[in-house]
N, C-alpha and C. Protein backbone atom coordinates (compact mmCIF):
# COMPACT_ATOMS: atom_id res chain seq x y z
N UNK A 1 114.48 84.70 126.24
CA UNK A 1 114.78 84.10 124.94
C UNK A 1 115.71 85.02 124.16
N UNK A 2 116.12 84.46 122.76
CA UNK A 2 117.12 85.54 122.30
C UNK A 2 116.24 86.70 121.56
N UNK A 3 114.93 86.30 121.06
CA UNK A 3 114.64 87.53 120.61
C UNK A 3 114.17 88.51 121.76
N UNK A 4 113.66 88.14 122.98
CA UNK A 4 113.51 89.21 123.66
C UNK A 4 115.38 89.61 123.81
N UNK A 5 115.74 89.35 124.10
CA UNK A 5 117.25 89.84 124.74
C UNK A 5 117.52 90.75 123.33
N UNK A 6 117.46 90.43 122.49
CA UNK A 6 118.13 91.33 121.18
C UNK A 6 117.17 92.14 120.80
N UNK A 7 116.33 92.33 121.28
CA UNK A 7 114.92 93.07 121.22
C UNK A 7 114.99 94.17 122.05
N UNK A 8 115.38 93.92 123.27
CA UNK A 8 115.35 95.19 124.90
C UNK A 8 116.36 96.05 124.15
N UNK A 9 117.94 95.18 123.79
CA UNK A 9 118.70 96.12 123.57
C UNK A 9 118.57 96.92 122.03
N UNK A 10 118.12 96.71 120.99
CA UNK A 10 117.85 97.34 120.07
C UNK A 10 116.65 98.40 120.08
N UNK A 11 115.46 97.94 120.96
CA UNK A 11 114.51 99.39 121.62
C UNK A 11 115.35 100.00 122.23
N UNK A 12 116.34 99.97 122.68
CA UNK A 12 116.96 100.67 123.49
C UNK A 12 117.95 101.54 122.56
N UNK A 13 118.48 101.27 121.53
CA UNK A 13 119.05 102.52 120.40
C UNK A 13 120.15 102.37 120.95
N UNK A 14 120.69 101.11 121.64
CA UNK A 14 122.00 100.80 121.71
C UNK A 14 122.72 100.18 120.45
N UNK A 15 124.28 100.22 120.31
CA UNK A 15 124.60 99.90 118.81
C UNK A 15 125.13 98.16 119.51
N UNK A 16 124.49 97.72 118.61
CA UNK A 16 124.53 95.92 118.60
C UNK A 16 125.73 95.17 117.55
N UNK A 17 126.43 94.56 118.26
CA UNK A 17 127.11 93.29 117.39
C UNK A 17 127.01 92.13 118.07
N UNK A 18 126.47 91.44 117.35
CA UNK A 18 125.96 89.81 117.37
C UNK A 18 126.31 88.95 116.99
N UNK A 19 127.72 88.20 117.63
CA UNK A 19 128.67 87.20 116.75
C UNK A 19 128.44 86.22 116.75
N UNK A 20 127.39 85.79 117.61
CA UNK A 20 126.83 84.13 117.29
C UNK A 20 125.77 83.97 116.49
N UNK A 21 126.10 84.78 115.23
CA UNK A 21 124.61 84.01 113.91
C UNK A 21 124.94 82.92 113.67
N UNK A 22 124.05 81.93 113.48
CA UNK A 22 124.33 80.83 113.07
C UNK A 22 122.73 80.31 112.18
N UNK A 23 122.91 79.27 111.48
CA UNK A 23 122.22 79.01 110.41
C UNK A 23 120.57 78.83 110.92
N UNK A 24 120.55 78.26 112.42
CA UNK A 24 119.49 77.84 113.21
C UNK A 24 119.12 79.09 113.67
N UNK A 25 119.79 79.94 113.49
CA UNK A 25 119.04 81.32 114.76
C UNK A 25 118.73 82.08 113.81
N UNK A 26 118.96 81.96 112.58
CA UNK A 26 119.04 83.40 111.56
C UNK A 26 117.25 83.92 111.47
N UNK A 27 116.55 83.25 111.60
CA UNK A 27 114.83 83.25 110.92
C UNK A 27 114.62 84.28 112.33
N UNK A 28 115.17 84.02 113.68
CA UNK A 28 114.62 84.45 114.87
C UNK A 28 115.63 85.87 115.15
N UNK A 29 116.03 85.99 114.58
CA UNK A 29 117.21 87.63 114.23
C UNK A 29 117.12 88.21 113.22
N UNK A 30 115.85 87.74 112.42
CA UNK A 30 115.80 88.78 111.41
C UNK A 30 114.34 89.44 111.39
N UNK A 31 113.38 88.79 112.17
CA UNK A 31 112.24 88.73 112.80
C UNK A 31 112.00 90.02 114.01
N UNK A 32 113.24 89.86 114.98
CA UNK A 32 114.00 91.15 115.61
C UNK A 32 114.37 92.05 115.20
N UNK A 33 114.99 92.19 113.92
CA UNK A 33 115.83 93.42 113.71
C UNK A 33 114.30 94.10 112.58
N UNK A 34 113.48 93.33 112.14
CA UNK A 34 112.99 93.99 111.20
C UNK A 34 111.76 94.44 112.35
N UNK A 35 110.98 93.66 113.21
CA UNK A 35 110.42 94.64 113.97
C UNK A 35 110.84 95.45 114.48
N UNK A 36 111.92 95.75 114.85
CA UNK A 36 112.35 97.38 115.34
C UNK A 36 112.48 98.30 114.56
N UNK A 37 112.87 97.63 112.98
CA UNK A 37 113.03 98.68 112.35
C UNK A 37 111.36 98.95 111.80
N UNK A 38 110.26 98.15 111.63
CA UNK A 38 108.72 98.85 110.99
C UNK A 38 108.22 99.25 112.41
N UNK A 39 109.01 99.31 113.56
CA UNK A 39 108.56 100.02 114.94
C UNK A 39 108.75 101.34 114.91
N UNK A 40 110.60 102.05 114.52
CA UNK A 40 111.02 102.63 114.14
C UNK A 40 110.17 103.78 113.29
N UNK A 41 110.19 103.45 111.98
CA UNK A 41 109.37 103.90 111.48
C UNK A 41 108.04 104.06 111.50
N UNK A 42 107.38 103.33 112.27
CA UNK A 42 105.67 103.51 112.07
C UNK A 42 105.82 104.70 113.48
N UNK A 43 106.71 104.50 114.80
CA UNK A 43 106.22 105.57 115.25
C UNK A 43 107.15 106.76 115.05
N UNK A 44 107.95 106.86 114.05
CA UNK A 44 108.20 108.28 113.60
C UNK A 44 107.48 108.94 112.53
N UNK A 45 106.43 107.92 111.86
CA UNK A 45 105.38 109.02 111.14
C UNK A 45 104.53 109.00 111.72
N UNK A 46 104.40 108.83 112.76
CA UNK A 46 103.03 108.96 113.51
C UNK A 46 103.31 110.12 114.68
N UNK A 47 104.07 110.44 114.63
CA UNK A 47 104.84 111.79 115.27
C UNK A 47 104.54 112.97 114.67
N UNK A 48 105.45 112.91 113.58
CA UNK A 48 105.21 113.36 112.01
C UNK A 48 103.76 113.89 111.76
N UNK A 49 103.09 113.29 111.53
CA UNK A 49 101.57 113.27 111.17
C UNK A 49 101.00 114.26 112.62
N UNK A 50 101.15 113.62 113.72
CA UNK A 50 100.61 114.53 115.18
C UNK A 50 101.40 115.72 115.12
N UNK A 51 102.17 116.22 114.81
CA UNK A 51 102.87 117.18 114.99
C UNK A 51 102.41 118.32 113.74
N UNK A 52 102.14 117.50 112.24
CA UNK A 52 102.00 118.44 111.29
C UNK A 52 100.12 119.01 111.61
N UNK A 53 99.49 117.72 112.24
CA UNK A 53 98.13 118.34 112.99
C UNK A 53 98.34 119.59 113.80
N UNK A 54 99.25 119.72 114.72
CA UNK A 54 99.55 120.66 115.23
C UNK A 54 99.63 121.98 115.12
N UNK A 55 100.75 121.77 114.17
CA UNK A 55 101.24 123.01 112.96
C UNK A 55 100.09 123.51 112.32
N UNK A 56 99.03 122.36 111.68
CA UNK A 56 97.91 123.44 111.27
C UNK A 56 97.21 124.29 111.94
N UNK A 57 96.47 123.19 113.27
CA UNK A 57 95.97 123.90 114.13
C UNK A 57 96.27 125.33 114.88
N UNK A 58 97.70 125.32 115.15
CA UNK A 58 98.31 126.56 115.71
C UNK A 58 98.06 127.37 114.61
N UNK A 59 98.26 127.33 113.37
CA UNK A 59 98.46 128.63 112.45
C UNK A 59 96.82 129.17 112.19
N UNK A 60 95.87 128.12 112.05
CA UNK A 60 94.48 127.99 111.82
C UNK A 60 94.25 129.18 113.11
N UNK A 61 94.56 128.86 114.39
CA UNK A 61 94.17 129.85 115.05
C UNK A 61 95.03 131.21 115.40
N UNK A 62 96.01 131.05 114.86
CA UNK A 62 97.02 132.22 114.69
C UNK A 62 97.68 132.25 115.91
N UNK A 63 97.87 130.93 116.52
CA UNK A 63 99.24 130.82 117.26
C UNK A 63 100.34 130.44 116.65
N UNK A 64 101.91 130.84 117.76
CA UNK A 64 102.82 130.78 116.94
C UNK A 64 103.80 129.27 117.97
N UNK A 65 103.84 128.10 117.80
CA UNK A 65 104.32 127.49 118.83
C UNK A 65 105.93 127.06 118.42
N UNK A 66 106.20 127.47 117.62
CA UNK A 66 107.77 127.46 117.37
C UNK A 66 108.39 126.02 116.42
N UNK A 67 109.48 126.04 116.04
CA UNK A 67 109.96 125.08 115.25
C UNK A 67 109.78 124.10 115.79
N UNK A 68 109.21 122.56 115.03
CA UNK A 68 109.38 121.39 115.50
C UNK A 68 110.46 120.38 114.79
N UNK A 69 110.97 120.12 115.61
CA UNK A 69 112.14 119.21 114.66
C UNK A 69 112.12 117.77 114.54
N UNK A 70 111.30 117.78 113.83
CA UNK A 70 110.99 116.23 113.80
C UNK A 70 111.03 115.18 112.49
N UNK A 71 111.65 116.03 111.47
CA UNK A 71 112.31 115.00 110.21
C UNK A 71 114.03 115.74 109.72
N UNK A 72 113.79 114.77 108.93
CA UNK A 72 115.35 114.88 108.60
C UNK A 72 115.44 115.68 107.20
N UNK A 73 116.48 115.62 106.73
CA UNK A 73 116.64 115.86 105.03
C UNK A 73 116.04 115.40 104.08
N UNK A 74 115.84 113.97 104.07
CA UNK A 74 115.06 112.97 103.73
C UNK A 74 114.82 111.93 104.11
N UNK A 75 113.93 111.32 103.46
CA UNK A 75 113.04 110.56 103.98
C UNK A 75 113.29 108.99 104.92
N UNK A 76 114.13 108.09 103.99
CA UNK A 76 114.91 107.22 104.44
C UNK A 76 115.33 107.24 105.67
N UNK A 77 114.72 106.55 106.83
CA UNK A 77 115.69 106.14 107.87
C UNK A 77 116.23 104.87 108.50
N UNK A 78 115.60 104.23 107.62
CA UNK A 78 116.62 102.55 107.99
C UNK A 78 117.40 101.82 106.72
N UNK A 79 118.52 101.32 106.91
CA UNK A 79 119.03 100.88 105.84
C UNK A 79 119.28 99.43 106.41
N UNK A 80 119.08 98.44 105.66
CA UNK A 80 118.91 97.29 106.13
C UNK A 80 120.29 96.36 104.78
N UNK A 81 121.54 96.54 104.82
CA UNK A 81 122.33 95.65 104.32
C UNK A 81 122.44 94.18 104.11
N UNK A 82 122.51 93.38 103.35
CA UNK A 82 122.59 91.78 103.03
C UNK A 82 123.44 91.54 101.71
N UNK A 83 123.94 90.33 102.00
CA UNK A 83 124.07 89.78 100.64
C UNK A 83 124.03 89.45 99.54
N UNK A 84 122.80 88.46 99.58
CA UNK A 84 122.04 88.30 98.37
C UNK A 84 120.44 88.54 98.48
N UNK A 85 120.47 88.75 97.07
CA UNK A 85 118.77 88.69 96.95
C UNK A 85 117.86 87.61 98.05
N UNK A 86 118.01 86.17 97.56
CA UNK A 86 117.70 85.67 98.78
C UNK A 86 117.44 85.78 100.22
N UNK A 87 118.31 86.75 100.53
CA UNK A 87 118.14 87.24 101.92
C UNK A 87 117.52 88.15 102.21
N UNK A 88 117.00 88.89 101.11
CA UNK A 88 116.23 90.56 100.76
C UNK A 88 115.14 89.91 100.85
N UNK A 89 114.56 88.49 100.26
CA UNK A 89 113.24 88.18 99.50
C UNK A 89 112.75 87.96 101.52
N UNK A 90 113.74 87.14 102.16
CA UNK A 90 113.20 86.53 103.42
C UNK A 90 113.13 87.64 104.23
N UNK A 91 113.75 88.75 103.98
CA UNK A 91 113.29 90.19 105.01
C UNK A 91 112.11 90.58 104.93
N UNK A 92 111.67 90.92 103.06
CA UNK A 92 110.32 91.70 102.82
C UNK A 92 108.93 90.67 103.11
N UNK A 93 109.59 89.36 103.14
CA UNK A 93 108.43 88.40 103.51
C UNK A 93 108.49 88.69 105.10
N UNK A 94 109.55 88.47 105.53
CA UNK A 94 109.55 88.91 106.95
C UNK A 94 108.73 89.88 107.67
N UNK A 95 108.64 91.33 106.87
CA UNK A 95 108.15 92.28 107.22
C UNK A 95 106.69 92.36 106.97
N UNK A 96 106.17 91.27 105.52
CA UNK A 96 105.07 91.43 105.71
C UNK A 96 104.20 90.60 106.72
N UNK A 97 104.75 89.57 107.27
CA UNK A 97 104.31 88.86 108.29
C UNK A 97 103.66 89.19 109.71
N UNK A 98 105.16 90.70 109.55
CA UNK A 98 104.99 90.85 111.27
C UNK A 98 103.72 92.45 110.84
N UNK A 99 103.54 93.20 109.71
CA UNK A 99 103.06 94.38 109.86
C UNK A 99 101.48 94.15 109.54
N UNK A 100 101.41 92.62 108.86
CA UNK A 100 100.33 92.79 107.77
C UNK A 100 99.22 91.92 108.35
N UNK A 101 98.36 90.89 108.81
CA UNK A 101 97.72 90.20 108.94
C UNK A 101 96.81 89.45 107.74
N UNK A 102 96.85 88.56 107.88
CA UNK A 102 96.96 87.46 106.77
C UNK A 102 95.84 87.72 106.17
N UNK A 103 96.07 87.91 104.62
CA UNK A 103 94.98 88.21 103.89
C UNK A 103 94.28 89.87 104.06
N UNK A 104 94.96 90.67 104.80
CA UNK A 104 94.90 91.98 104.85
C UNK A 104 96.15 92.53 104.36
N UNK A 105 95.12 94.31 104.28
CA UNK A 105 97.00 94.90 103.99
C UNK A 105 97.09 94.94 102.45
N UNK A 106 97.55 95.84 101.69
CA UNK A 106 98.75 95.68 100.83
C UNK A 106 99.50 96.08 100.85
N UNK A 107 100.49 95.04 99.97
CA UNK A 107 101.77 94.66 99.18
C UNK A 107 101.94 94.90 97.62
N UNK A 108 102.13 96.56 97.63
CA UNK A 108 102.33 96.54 96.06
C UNK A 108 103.50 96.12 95.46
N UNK A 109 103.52 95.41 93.85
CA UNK A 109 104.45 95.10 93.37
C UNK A 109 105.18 93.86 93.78
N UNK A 110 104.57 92.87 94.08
CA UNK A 110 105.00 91.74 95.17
C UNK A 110 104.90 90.62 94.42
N UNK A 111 104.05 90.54 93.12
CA UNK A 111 104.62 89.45 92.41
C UNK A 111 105.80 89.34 91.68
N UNK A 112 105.91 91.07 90.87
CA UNK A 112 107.62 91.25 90.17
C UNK A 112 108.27 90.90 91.10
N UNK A 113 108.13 91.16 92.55
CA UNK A 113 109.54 91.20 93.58
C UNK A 113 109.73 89.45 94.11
N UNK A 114 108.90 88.99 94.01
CA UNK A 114 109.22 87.12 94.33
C UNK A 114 109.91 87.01 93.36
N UNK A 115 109.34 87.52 91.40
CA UNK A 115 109.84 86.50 90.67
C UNK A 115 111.48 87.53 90.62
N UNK A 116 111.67 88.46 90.97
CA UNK A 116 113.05 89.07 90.43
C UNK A 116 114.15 88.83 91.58
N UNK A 117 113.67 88.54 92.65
CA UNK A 117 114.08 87.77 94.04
C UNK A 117 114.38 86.19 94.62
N UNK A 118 113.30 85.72 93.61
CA UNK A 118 112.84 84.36 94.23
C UNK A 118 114.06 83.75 93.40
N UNK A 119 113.82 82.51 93.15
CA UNK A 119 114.54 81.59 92.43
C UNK A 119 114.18 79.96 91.74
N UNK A 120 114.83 79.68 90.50
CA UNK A 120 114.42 78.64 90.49
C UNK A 120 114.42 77.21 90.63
N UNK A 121 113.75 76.40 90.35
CA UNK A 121 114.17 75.24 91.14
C UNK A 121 115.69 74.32 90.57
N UNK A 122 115.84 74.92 89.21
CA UNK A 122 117.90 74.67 89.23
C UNK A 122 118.31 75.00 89.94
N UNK A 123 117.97 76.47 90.68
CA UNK A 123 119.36 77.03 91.30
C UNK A 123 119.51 76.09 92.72
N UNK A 124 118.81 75.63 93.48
CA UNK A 124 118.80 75.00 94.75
C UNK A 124 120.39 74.35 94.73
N UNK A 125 121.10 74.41 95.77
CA UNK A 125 122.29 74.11 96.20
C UNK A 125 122.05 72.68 95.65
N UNK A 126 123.27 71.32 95.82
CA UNK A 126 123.07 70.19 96.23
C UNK A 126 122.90 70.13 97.50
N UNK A 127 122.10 69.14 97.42
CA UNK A 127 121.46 68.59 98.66
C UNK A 127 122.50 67.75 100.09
N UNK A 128 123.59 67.46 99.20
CA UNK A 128 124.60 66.73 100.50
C UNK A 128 125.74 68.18 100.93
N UNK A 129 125.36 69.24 100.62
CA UNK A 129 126.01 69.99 101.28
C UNK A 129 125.60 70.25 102.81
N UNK A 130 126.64 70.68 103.78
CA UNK A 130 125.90 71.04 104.85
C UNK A 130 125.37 72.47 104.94
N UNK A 131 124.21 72.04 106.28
CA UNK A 131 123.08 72.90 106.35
C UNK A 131 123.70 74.47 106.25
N UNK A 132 124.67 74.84 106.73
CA UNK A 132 124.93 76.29 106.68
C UNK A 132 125.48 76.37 105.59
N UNK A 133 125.86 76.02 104.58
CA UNK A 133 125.91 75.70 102.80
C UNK A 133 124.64 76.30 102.93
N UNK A 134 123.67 75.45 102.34
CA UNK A 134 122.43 75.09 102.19
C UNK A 134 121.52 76.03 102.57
N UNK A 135 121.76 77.21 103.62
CA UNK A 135 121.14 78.28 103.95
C UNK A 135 121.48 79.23 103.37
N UNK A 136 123.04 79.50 103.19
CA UNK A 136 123.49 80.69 102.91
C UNK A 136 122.97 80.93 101.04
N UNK A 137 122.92 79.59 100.36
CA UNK A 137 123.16 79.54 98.86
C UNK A 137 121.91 78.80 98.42
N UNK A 138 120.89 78.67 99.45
CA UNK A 138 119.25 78.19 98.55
C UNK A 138 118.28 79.43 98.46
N UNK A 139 118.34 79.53 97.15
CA UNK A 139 117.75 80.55 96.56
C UNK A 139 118.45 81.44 95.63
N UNK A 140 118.47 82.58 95.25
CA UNK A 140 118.74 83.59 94.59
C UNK A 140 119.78 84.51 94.82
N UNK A 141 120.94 84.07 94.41
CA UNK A 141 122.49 84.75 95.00
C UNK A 141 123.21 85.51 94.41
N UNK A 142 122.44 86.38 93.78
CA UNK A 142 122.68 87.77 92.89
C UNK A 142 123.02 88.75 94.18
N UNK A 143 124.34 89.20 94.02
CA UNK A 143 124.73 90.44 94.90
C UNK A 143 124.59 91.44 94.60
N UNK A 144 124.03 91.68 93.15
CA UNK A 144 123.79 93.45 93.68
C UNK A 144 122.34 93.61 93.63
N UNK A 145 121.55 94.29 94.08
CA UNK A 145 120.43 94.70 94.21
C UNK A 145 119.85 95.71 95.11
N UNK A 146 118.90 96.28 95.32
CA UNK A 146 118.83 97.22 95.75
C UNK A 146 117.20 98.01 95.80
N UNK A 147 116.67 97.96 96.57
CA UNK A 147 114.99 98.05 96.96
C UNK A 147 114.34 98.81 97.46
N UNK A 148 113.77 99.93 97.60
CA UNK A 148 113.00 101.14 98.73
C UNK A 148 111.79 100.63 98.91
N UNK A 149 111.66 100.74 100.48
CA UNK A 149 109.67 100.16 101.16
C UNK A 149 109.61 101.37 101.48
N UNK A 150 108.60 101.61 101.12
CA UNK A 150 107.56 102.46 101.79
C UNK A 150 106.52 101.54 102.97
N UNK A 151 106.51 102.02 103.89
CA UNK A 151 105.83 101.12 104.97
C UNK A 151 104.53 102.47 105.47
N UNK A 152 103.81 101.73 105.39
CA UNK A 152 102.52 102.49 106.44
C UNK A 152 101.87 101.52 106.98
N UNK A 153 100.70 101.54 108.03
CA UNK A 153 100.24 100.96 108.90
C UNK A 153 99.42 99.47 108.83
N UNK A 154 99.28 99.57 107.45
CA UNK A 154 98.10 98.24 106.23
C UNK A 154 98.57 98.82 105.45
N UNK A 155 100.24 98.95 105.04
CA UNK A 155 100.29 98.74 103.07
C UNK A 155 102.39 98.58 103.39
N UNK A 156 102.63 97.70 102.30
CA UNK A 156 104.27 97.87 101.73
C UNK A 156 104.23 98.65 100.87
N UNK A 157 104.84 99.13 100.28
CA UNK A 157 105.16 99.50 98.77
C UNK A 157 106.25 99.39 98.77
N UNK A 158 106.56 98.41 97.98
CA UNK A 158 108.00 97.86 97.38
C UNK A 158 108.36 98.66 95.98
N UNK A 159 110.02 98.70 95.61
CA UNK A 159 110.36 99.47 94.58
C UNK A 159 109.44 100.97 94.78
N UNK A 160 109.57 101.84 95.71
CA UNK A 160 109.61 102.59 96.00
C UNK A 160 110.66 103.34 95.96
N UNK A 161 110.80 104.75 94.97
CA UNK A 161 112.35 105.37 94.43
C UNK A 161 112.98 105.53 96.20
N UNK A 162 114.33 105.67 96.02
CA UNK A 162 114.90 105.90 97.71
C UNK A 162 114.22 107.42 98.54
N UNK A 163 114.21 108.53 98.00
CA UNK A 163 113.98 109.95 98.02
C UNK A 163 112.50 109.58 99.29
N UNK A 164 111.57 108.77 98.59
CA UNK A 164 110.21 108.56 98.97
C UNK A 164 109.81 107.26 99.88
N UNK A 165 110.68 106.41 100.04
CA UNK A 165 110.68 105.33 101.25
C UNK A 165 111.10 105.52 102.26
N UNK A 166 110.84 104.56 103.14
CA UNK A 166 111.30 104.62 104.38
C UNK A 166 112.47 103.57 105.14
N UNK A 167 112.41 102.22 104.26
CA UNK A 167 113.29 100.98 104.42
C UNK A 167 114.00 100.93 103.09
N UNK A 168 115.32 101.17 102.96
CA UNK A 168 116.29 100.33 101.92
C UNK A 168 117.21 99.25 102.06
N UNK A 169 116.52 98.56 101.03
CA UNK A 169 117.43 97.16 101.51
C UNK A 169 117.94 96.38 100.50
N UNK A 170 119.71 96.92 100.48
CA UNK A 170 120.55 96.82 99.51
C UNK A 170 121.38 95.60 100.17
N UNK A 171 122.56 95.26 98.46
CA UNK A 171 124.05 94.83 98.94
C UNK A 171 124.27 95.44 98.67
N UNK A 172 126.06 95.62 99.64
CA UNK A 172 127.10 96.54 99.23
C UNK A 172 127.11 96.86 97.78
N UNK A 173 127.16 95.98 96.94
CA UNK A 173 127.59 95.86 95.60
C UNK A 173 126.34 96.82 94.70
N UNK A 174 125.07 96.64 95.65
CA UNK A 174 123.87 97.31 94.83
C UNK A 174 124.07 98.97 95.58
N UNK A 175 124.13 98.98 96.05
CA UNK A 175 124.27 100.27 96.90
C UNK A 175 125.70 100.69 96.07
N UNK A 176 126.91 100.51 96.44
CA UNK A 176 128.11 100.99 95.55
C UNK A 176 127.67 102.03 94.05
N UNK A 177 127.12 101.17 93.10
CA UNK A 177 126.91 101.13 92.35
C UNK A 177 125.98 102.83 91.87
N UNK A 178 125.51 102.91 92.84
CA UNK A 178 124.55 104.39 93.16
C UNK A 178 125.63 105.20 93.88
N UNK A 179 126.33 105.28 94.56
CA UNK A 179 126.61 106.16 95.63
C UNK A 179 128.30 106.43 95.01
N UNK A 180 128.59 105.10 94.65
CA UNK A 180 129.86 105.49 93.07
C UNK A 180 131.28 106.09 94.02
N UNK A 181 131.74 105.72 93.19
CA UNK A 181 133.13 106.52 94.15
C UNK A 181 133.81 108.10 93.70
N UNK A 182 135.06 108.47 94.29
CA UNK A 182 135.31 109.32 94.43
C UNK A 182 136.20 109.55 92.99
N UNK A 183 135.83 111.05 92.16
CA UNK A 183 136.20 110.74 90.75
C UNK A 183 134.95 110.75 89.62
N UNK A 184 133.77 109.86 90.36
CA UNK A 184 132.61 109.59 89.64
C UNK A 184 132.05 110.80 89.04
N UNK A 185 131.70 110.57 87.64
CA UNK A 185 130.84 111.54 87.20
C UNK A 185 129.57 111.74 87.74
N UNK A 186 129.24 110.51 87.97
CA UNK A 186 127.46 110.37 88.77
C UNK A 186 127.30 109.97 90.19
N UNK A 187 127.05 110.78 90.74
CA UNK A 187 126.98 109.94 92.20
C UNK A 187 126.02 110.44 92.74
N UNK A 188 125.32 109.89 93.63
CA UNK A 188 123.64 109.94 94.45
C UNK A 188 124.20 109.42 95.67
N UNK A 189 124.35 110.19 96.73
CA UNK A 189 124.49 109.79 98.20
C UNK A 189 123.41 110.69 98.86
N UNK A 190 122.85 111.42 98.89
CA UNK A 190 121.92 112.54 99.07
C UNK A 190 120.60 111.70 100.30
N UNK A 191 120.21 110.57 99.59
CA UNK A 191 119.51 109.87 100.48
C UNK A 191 119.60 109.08 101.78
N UNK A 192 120.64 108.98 101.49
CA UNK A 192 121.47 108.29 103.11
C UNK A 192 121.67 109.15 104.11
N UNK A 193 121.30 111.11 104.27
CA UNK A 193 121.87 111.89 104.67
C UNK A 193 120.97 111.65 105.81
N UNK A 194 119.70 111.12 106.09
CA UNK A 194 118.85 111.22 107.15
C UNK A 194 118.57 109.43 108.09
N UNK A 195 119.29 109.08 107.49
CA UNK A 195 119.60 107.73 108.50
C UNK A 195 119.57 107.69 109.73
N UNK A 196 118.56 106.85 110.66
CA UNK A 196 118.67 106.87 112.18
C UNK A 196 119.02 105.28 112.46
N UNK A 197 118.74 104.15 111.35
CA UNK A 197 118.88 102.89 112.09
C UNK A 197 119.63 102.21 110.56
N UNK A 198 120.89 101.75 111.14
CA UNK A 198 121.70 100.85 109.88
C UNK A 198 121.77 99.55 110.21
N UNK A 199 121.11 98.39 109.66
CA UNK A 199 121.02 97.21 110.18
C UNK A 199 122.10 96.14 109.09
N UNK A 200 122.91 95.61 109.43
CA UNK A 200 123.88 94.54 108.59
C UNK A 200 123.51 93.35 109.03
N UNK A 201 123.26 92.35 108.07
CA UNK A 201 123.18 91.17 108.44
C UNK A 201 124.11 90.29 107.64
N UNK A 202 124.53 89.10 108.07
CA UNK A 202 125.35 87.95 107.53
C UNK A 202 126.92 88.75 107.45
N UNK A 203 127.28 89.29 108.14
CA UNK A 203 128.83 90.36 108.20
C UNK A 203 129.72 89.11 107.10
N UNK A 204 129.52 88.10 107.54
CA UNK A 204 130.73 87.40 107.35
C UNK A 204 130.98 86.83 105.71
N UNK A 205 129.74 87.02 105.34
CA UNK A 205 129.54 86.50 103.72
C UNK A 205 130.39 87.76 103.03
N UNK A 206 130.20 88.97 103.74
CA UNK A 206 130.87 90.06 102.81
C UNK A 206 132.38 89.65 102.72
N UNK A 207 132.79 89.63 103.54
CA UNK A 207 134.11 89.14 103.57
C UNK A 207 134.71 88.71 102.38
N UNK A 208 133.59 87.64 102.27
CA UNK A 208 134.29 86.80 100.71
C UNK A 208 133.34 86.86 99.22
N UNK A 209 132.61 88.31 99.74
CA UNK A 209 132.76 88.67 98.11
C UNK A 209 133.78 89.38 97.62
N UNK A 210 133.71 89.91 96.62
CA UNK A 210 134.64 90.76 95.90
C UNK A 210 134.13 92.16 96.57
């Protein structure tokens, strides 16, 4: 199937481009990319965690077992790019689907994030547009925005500052806006320095923003 096929090669830490998205496949490619990425992360703090056991233990008994290199600068290692809000709201629902089991688990901060995500029932496209209309533009089509998860094993934490998460999941336009250009009095790139997985979705919508 396509999610196993886009599945082998993304466990595999091969770099992926996927030119047949289309409006029917999008739910089953985003389902893929976000389990690899709370895979990603759940077993690099669980590394993390076995390893800092380690570190105590050795010093507790006054062995010396040498440097372990097993984080980065910071914390952040997946960045997950989109368009609009809309497409952010169907990731973090996404993610809680595949990490959480129904009616377990929390999800902090998850009612602000529907209503500052979600949308209302004006905004819905017309209805005689076609379906890839109708996908790209039902819901909430604010381009800039910008989100840190904290993910652990039974919990999200959404709006989590970047420094202290583990998933960010911006638009260009929300991300820009922080990282600022060259000239800027203010600029914050500092968190992006430990990145292992950059995921883009909908390439083609960027195109025709500004």
């Amino acid at each position: 199937s396509l999610q196993n096929h886009l599945f082998t090669i993304m466990n595999g830490y091969k770099d992926l481009v996927f030119t047949c998205h289309t409006h029917d496949k999008a739910e089953e490619i985003r389902r893929v990319y976000v389990l690899h990425a709370l895979n990603h992360v759940i077993k690099n703090r669980s590394r993390v965690l076995k390893n800092n056991a380690k570190l105590t233990a050795a010093s507790r008994e006054g062995r010396e077992i040498g440097e372990i290199r097993d984080q980065g600068l910071t914390r952040p290692k997946v960045l997950i790019i989109m368009p609009f809000r809309n497409s952010a709201l169907k990731t973090v629902e996404t993610m809680i689907k595949s990490l959480l089991p129904p009616g377990k688990g929390e999800v902090s901060h998850r009612k602000r994030f529907r209503k500052e995500y979600g949308s209302a029932e004006e905004q819905k496209p017309p209805g005689y547009k076609p379906n890839s209309y109708l996908h790209i533009f039902d819901g909430n089509t604010d381009d800039c925005f910008r989100v840190g998860v904290a993910v652990k094993k039974t919990s999200l934490r959404l709006y989590t500052k970047f420094y202290s998460c583990d998933v960010i999941i911006a638009s260009p336009l929300g991300l820009r806006t922080i990282i600022g250009g060259e000239g800027d009095k203010e600029r914050d790139f500092d968190f992006l320095s430990s990145l292992e997985i950059v995921i883009i979705d909908q390439t083609d919508i960027f195109l025709m923003q500004n």
